[in-house]
Coordinates of C-alpha atoms (C1' of nucleotides) in Angstrom, one line a residue:
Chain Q
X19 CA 22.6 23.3 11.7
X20 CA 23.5 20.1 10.3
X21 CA 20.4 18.3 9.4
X22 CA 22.3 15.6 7.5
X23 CA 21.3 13.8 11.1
X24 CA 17.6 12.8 9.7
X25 CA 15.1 12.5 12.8
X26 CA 14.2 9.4 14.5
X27 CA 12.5 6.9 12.5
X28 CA 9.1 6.3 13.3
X29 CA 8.5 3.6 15.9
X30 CA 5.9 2.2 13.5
X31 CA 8.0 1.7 10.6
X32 CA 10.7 0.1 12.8
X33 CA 8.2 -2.6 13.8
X34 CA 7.2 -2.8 9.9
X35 CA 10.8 -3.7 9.4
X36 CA 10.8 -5.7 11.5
X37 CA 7.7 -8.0 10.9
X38 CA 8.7 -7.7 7.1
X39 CA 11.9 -9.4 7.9
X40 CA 10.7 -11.9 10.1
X41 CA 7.9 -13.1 8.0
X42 CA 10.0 -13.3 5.3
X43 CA 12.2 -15.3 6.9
X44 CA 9.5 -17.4 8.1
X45 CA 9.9 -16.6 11.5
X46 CA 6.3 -15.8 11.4
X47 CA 4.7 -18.2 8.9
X48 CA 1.3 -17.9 7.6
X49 CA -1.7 -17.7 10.1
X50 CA 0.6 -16.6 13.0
X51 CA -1.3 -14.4 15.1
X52 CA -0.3 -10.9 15.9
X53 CA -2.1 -8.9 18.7
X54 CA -1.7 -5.3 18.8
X55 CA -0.5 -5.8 22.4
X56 CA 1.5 -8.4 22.4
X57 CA 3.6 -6.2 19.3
X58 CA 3.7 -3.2 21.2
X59 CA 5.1 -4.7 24.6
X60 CA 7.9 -6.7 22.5
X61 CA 8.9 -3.3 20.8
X62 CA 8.5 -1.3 23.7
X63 CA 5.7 0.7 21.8
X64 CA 2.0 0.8 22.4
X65 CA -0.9 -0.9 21.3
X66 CA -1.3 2.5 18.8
X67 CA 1.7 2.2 17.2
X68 CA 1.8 -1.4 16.6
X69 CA -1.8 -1.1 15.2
X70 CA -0.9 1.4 12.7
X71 CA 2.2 -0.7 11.8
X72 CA -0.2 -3.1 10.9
X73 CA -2.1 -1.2 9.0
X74 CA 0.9 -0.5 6.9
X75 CA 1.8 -4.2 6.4
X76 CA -1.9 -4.9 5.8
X77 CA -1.5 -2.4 2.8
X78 CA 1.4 -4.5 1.5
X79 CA -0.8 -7.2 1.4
X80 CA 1.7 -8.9 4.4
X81 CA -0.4 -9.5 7.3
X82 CA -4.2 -9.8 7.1
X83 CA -6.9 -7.5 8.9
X84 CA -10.5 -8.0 9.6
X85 CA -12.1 -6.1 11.9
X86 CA -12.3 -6.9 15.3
X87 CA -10.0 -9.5 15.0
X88 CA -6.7 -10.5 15.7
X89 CA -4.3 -9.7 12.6
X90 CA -2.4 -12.2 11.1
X91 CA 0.2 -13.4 8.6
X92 CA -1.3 -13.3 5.2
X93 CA -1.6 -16.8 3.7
X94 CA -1.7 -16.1 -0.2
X95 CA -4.1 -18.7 -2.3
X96 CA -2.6 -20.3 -4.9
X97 CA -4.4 -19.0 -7.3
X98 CA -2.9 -15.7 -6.0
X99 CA 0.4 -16.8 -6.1
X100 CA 0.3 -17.6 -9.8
X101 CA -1.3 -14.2 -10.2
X102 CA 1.2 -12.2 -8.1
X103 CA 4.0 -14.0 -10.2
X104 CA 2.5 -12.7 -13.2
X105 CA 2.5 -9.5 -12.0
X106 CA 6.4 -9.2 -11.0
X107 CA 7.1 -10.8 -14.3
X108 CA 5.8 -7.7 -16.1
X109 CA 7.6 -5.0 -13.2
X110 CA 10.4 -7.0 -13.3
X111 CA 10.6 -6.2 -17.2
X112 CA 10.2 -2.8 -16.9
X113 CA 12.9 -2.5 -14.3
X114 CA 15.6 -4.1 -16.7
X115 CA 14.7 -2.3 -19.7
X116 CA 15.3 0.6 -18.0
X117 CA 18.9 -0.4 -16.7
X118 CA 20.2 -2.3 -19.7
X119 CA 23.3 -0.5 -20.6
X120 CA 22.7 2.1 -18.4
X121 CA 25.0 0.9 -15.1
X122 CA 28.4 2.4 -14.3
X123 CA 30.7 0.2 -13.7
X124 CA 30.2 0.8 -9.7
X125 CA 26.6 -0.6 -10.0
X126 CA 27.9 -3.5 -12.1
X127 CA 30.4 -4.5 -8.9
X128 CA 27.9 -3.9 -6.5
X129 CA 25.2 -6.2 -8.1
X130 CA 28.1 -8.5 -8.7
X131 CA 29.3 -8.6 -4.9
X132 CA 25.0 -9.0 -4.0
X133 CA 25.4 -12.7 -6.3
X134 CA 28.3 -13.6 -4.1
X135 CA 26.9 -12.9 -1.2
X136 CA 23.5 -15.4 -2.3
X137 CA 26.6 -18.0 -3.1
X138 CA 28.1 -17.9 0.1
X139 CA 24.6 -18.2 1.6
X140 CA 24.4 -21.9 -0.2
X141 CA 24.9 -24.2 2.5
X142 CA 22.6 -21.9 4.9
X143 CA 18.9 -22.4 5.9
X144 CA 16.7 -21.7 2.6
X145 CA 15.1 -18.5 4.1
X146 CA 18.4 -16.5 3.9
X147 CA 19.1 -17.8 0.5
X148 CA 15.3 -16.6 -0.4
X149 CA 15.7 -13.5 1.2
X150 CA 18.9 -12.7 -0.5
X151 CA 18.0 -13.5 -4.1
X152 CA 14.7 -10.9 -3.0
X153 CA 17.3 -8.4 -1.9
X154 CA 18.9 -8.9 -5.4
X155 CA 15.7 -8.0 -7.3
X156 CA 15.1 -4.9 -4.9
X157 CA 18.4 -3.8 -4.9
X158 CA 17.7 -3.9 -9.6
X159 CA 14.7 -2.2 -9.3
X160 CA 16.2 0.9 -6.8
X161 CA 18.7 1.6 -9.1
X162 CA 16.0 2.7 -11.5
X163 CA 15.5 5.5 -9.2
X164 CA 11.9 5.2 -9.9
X165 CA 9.7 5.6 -6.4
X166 CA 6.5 4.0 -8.3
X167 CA 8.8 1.2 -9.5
X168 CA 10.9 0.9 -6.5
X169 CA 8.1 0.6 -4.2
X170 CA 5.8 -2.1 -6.4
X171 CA 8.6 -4.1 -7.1
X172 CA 9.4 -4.2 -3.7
X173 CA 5.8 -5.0 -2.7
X174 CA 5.8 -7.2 -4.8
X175 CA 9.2 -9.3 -4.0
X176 CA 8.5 -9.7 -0.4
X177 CA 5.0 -11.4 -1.0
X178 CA 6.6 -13.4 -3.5
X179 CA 8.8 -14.1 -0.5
X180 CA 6.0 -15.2 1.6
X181 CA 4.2 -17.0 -1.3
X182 CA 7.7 -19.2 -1.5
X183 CA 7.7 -19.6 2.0
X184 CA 4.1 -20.9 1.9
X185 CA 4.6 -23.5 -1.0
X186 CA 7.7 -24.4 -1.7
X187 CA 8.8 -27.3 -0.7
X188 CA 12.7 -27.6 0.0
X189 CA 14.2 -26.6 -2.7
X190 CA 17.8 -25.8 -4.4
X191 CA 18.0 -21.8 -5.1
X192 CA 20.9 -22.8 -6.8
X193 CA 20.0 -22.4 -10.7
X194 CA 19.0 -18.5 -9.4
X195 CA 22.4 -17.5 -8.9
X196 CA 23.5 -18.5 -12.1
X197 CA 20.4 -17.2 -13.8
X198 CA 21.0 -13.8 -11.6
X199 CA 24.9 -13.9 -12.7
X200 CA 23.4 -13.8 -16.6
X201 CA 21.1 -11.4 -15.9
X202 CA 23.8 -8.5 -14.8
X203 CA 26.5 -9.9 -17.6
X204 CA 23.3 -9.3 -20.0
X205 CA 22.6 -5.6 -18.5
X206 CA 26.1 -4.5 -18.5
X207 CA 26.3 -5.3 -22.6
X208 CA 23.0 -3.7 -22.7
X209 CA 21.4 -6.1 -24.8
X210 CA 17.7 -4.9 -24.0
X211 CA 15.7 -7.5 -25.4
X212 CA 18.0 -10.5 -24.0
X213 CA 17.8 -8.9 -20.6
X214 CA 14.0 -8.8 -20.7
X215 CA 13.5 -12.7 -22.0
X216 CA 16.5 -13.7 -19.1
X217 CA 14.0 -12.0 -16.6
X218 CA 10.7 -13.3 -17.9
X219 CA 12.3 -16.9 -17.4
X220 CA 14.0 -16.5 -14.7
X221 CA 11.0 -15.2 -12.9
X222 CA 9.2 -18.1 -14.2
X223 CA 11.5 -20.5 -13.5
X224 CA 11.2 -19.7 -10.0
X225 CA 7.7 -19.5 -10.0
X226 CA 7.7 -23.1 -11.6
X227 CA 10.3 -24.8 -9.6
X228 CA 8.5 -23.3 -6.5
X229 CA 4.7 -23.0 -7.5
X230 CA 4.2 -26.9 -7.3
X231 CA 0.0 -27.2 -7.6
X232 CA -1.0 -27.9 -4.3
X233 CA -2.2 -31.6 -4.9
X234 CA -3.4 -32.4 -1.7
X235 CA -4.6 -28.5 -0.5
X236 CA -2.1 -28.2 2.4
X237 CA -3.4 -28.7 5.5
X238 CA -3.8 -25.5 7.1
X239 CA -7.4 -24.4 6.7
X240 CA -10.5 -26.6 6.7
X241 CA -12.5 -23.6 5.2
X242 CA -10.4 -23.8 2.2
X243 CA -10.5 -26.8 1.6
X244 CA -14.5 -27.3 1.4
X245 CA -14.0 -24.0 -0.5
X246 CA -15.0 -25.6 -3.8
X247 CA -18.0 -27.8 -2.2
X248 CA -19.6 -24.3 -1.2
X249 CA -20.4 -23.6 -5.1
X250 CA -24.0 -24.9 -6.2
X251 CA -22.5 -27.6 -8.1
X252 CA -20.4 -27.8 -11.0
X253 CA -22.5 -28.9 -14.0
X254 CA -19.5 -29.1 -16.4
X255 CA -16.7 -31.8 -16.1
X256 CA -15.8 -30.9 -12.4
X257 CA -12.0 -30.0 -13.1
X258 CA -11.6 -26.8 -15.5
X259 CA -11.0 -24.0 -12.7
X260 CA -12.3 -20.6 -14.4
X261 CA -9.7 -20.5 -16.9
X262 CA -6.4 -18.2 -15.5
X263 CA -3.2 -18.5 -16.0
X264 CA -3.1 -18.4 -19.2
X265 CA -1.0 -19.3 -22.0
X266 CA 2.2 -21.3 -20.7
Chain I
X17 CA -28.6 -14.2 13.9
X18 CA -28.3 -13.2 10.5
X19 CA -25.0 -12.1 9.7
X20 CA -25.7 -10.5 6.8
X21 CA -25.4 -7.2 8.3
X22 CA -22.1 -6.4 7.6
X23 CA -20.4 -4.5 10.4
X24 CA -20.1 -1.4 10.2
X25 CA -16.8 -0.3 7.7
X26 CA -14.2 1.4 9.6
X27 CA -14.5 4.9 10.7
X28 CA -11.2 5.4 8.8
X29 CA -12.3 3.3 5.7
X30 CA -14.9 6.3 5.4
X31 CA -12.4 9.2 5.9
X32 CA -10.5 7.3 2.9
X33 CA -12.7 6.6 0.6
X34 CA -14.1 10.6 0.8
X35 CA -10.8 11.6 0.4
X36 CA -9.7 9.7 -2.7
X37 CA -12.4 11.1 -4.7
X38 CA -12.1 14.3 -3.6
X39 CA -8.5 14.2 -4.2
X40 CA -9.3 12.3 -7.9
X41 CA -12.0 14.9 -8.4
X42 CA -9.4 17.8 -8.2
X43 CA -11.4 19.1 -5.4
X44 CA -8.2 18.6 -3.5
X45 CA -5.5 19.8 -5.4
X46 CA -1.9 18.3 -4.7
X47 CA -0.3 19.9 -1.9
X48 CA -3.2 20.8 -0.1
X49 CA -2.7 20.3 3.4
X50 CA -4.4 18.0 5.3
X51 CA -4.2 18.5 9.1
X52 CA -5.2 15.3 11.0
X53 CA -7.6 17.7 13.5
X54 CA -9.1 19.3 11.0
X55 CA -10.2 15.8 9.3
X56 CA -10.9 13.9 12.0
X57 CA -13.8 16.8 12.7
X58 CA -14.7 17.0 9.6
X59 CA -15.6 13.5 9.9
X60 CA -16.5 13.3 13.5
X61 CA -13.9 11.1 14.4
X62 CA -10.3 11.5 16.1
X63 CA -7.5 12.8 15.3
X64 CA -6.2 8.9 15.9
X65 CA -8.4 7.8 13.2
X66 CA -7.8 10.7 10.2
X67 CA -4.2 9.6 10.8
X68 CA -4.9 5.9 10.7
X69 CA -6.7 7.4 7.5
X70 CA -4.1 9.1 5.9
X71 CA -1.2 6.1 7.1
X72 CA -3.2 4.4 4.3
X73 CA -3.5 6.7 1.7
X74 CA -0.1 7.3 1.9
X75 CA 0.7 3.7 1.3
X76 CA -1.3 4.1 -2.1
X77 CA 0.8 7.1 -3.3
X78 CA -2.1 9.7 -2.7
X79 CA -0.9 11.5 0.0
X80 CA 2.7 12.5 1.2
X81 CA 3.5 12.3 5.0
X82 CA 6.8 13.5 6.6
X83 CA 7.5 13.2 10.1
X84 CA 6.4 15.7 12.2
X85 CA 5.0 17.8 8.9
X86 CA 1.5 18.0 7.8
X87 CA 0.5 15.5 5.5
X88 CA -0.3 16.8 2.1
X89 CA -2.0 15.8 -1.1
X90 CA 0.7 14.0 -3.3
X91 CA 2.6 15.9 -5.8
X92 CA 3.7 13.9 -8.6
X93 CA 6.8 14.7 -10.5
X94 CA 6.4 14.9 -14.4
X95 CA 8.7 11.7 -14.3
X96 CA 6.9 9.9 -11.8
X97 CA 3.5 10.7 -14.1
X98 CA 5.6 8.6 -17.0
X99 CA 6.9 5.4 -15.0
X100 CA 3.3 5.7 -13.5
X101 CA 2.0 5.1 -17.1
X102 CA 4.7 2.8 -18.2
X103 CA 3.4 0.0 -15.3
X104 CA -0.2 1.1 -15.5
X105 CA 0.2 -0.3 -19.4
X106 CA 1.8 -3.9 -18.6
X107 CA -0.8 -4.4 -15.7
X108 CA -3.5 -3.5 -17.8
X109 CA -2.5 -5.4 -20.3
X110 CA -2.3 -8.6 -17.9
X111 CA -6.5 -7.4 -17.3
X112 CA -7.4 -7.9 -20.8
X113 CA -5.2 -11.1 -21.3
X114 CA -7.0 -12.5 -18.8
X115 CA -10.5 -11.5 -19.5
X116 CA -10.2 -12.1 -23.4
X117 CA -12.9 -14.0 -24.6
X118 CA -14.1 -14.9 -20.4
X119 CA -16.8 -12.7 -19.9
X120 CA -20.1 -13.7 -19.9
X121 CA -23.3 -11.2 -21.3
X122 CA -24.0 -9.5 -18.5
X123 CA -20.7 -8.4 -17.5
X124 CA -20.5 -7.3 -21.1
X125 CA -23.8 -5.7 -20.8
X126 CA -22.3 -4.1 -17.9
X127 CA -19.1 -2.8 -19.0
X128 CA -21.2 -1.1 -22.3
X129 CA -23.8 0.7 -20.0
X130 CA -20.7 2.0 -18.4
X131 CA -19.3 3.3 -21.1
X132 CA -22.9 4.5 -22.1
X133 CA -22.4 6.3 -18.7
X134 CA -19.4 8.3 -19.8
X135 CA -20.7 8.9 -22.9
X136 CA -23.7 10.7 -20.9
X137 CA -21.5 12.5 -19.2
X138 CA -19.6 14.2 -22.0
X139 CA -21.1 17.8 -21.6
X140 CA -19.6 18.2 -17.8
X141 CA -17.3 19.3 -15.9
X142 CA -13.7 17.2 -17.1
X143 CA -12.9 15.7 -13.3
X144 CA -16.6 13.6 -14.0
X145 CA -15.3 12.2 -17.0
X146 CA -11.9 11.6 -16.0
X147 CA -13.3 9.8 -13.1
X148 CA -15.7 7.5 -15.4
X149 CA -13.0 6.7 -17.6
X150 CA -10.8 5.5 -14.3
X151 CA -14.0 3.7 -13.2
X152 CA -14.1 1.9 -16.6
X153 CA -10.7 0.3 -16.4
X154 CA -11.4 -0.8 -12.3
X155 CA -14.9 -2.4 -13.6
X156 CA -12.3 -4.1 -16.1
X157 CA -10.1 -5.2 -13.0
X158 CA -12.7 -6.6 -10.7
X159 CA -14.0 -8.8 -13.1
X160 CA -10.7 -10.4 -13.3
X161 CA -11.5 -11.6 -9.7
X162 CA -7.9 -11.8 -8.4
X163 CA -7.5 -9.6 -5.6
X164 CA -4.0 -8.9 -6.3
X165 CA -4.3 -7.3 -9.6
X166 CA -7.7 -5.3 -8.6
X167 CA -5.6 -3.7 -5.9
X168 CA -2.4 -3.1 -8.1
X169 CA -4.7 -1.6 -10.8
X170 CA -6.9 0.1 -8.9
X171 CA -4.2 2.0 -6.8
X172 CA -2.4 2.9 -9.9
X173 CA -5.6 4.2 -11.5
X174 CA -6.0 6.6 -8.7
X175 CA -2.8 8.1 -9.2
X176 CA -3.1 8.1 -13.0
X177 CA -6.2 10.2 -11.9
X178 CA -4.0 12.6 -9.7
X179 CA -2.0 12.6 -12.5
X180 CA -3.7 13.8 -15.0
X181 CA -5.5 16.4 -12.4
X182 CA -1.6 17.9 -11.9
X183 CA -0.6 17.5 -15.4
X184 CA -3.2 17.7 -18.0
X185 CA -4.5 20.8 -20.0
X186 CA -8.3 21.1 -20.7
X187 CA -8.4 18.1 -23.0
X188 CA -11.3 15.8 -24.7
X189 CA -11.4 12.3 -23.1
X190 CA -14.1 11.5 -26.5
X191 CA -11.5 9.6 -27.8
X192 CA -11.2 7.2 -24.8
X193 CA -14.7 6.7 -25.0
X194 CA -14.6 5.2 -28.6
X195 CA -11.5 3.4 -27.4
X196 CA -13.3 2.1 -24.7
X197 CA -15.8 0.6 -26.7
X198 CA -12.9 -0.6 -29.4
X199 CA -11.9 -2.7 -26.1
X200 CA -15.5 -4.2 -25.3
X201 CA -15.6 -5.6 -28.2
X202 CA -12.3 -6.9 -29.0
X203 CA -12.9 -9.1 -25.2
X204 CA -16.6 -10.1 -26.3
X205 CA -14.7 -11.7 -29.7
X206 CA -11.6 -13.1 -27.6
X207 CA -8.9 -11.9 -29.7
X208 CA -6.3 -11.6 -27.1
X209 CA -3.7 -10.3 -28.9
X210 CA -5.8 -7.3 -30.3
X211 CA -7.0 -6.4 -27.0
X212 CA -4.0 -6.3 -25.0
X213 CA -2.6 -4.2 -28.1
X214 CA -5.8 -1.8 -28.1
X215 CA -5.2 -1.7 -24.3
X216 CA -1.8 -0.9 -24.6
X217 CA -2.7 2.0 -27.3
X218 CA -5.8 3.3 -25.3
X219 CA -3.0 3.9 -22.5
X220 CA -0.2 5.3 -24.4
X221 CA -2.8 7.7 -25.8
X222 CA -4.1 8.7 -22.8
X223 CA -0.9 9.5 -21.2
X224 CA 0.3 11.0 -24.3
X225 CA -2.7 13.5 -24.8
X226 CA -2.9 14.6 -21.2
X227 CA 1.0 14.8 -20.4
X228 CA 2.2 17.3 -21.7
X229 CA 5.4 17.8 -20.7
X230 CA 5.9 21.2 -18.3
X231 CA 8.3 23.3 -20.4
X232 CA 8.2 26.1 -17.9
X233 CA 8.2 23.6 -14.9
X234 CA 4.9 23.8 -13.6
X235 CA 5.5 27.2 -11.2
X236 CA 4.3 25.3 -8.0
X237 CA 7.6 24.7 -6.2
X238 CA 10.8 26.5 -6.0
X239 CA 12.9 23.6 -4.5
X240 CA 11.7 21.3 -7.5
X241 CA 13.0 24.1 -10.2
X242 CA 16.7 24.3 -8.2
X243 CA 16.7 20.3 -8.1
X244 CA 18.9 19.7 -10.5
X245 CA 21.0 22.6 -9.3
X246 CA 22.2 21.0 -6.7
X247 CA 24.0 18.3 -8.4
X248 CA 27.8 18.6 -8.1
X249 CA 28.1 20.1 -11.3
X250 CA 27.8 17.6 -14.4
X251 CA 30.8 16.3 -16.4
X252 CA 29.2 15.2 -19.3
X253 CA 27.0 17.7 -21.9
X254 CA 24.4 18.9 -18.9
X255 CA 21.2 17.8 -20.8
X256 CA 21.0 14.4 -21.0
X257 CA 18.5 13.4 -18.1
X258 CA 19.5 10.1 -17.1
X259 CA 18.0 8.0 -20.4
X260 CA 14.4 7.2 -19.2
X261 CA 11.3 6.3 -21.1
X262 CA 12.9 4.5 -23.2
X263 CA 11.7 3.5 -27.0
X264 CA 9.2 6.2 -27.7
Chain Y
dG5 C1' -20.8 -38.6 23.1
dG6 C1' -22.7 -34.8 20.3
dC7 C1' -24.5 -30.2 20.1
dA8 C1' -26.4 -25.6 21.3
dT9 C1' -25.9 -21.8 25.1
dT10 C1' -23.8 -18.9 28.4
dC11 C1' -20.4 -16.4 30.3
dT12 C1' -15.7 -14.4 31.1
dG13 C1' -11.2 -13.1 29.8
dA14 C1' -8.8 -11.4 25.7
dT15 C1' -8.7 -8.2 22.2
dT16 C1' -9.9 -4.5 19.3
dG17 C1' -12.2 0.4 18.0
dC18 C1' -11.9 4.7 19.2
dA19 C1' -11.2 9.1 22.0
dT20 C1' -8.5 11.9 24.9
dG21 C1' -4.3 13.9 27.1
dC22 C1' 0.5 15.3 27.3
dA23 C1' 5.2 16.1 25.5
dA24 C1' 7.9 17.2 21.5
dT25 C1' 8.4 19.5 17.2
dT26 C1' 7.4 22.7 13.7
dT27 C1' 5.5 27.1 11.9
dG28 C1' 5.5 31.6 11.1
dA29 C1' 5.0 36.1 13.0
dA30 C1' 6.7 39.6 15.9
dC31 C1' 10.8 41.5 17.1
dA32 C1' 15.7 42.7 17.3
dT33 C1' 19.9 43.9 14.7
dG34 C1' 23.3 45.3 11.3
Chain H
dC5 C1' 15.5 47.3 4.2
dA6 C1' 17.4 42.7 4.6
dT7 C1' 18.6 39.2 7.8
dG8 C1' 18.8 36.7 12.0
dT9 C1' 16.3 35.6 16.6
dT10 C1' 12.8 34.6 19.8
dC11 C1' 8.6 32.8 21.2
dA12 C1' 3.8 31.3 21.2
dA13 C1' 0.2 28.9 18.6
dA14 C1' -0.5 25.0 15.8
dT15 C1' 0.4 20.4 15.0
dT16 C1' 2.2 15.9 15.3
dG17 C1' 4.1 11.5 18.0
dC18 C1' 2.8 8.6 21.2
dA19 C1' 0.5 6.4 25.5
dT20 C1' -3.4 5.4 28.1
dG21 C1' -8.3 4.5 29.2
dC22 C1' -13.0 2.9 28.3
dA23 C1' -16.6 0.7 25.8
dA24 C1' -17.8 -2.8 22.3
dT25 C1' -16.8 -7.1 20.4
dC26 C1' -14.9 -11.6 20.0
dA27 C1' -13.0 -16.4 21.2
dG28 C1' -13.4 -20.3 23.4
dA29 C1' -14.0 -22.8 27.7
dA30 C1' -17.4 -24.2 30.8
dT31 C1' -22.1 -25.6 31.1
dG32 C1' -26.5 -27.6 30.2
dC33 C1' -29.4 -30.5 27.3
dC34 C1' -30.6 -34.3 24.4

DNA sequence: GGCATTCTGATTGCATGCAATTTGAACATG
DNA sequence: CATGTTCAAATTGCATGCAATCAGAATGCC
């Protein structure tokens, strides 16, 4: 009768959950290794199921996959970073110009009680704070009830998630509660336009205060840093990198 | 020695590829099902790897997969065609900004022998052109060179494709041809602003000639006709659809 | 010491097998 | 005839096994 009671959820997307959490949290950081074994024993699954979760993250652009080798935590480029900001920006937009005067007042209260939550989350470890400003955005974008939007936005957040984690360096998610506080005040008077600017700059605020130019290329990889001493030699002044991000 | 040989692409890779442009091509309509036996022979592979196979092109949107149910070509609602447009547009747009006035004569060369290509094509059957005009705007994407927006915009080209395969009448793409060429040219003279708006139009046209929307809903389902049945019974004047595609 | 080579354990790619669930058709019932 | 029930075939969920491949330590050579 009854099938309010949904059926099990896959064991796969348990151990997507999972993994999504963890590297966002920077439990896992960038590079961490992730052997289909080693998955499948911890979560009491097999070496098929943890592959095919995997897969899934590998499609979220989470984890990186090359055959016949051990997965791992995807380490975004800079470059990418910048580009993947870009990108929310412009989802992020769409998602408040849809809601902008369009809550009831119980959405209002929820978002409202979510910014609390991120403020009593201040003195914690930066991850949770990052993770709960994410869960803000997510929570914006699901009350657009649109799957397309829902999902991409979601995508989106948790790489920005992992892109923070990679290079930002300790830093005060303070300004972001305030910023998110306008944002819902903005929404709920349904000023469309004023909604979409908060979001552009909040977005890019974070990207900024976060985002610092990797200076000295951060450790990690030798291969990316003789990256640039691979090309055949630059004949122009060495510096201008290929144009991007442009206008700002 | 040399390395050059690429190893071989993944069984599954295969099974995927084949499958998106049969499902792009209409030669798969949406809701077909799509056992993983069947495929996996088809293919001579496993079952294990037609569901690795389908695992992924579920994650793009092109397939739908309930537990425990055969997966099935995806069958996008009439509002998920519009929010699919509405972010196809802004990332786009973020295509052309970047490429403005970047590209160098051959990729130029390139993207007009493509568009030569569709031109060619004009006499046949409408899921060739269709798929040339999709192939136009990933050409566009790639040469962007960031991974992140080639995947976000090639996905959501795909599904435009299903799209327009559920939704559209028998309808001239001629006019996306001479667009196309509108947007060549505007990137070889590096007017930004005029390409992103030509982009933008381009789109809005597209989606606009092809989506009709289904007065009588598109016979297909049942359960999607007695959706909005279901609802508790609205308070307020019944039509009003929840606001949605907003200013147009 | 520096550098190429070999070899072995670790790890993935894939197929197969079994239990659980769904499908839908035959059958029973009012 | 319409509706509910039963049951077998079809199909998925998942684990396991084997061959192919990789990683990196040990080895040999200069």
């Amino acid at each position: 009768m009854a099938p309010t009671r949904t059926s099990k959820p896959d064991k796969a997307a348990i151990i997507c959950q999972a993994l999504r959490r963890a590297i966002i949290e920077q439990a896992l950081k960038p590079g961490t290794k992730l052997p289909e074994d080693a998955l499948g024993e911890r979560f009491g699954a097999s070496r098929t199921i943890a592959r095919h979760a995997l897969g899934q993250l590998a499609a979220e652009g989470l984890v990186e996959l090359r055959r016949n080798r051990i997965a791992v935590v995807a380490t975004p480029s800079w470059q990418e970073a910048r580009d993947t900001f870009d990108i929310r920006i412009e989802l992020e937009r769409l998602v408040v110009r849809q809601l902008a005067g369009q809550l009831d007042a119980g959405q209002i209260a929820r978002l409202r009680a979510h910014v609390d939550a991120e403020e009593g989350a201040r003195g914690g470890p930066d991850t949770v704070s990052i993770r709960l400003a994410t869960e803000f955005h997510i929570l914006l974008a699901e009350m657009t009830e649109s799957p397309i939007l829902i999902r991409y936005v979601s995508e989106i957040s948790y790489r920005c998630c992992l892109i923070l984690a990679t290079f930002s360096r300790p830093h005060s998610s303070d300004c972001a509660i305030s910023e998110h506080r306008a944002l819902i005040d903005a929404l709920e008077a349904g000023r469309v336009d004023e909604v979409m600017n908060l979001m552009h700059h909040h977005l890019e605020a974070v990207a900024d205060r976060a985002l610092v130019a990797p200076a000295k290329p951060r450790g990690r990889d030798i291969m990316d840093i003789l990256a640039p001493y691979a090309e055949p030699a630059p004949v122009a002044p060495a510096g201008q990198p290929r144009v991007r991000a442009i206008m700002r």
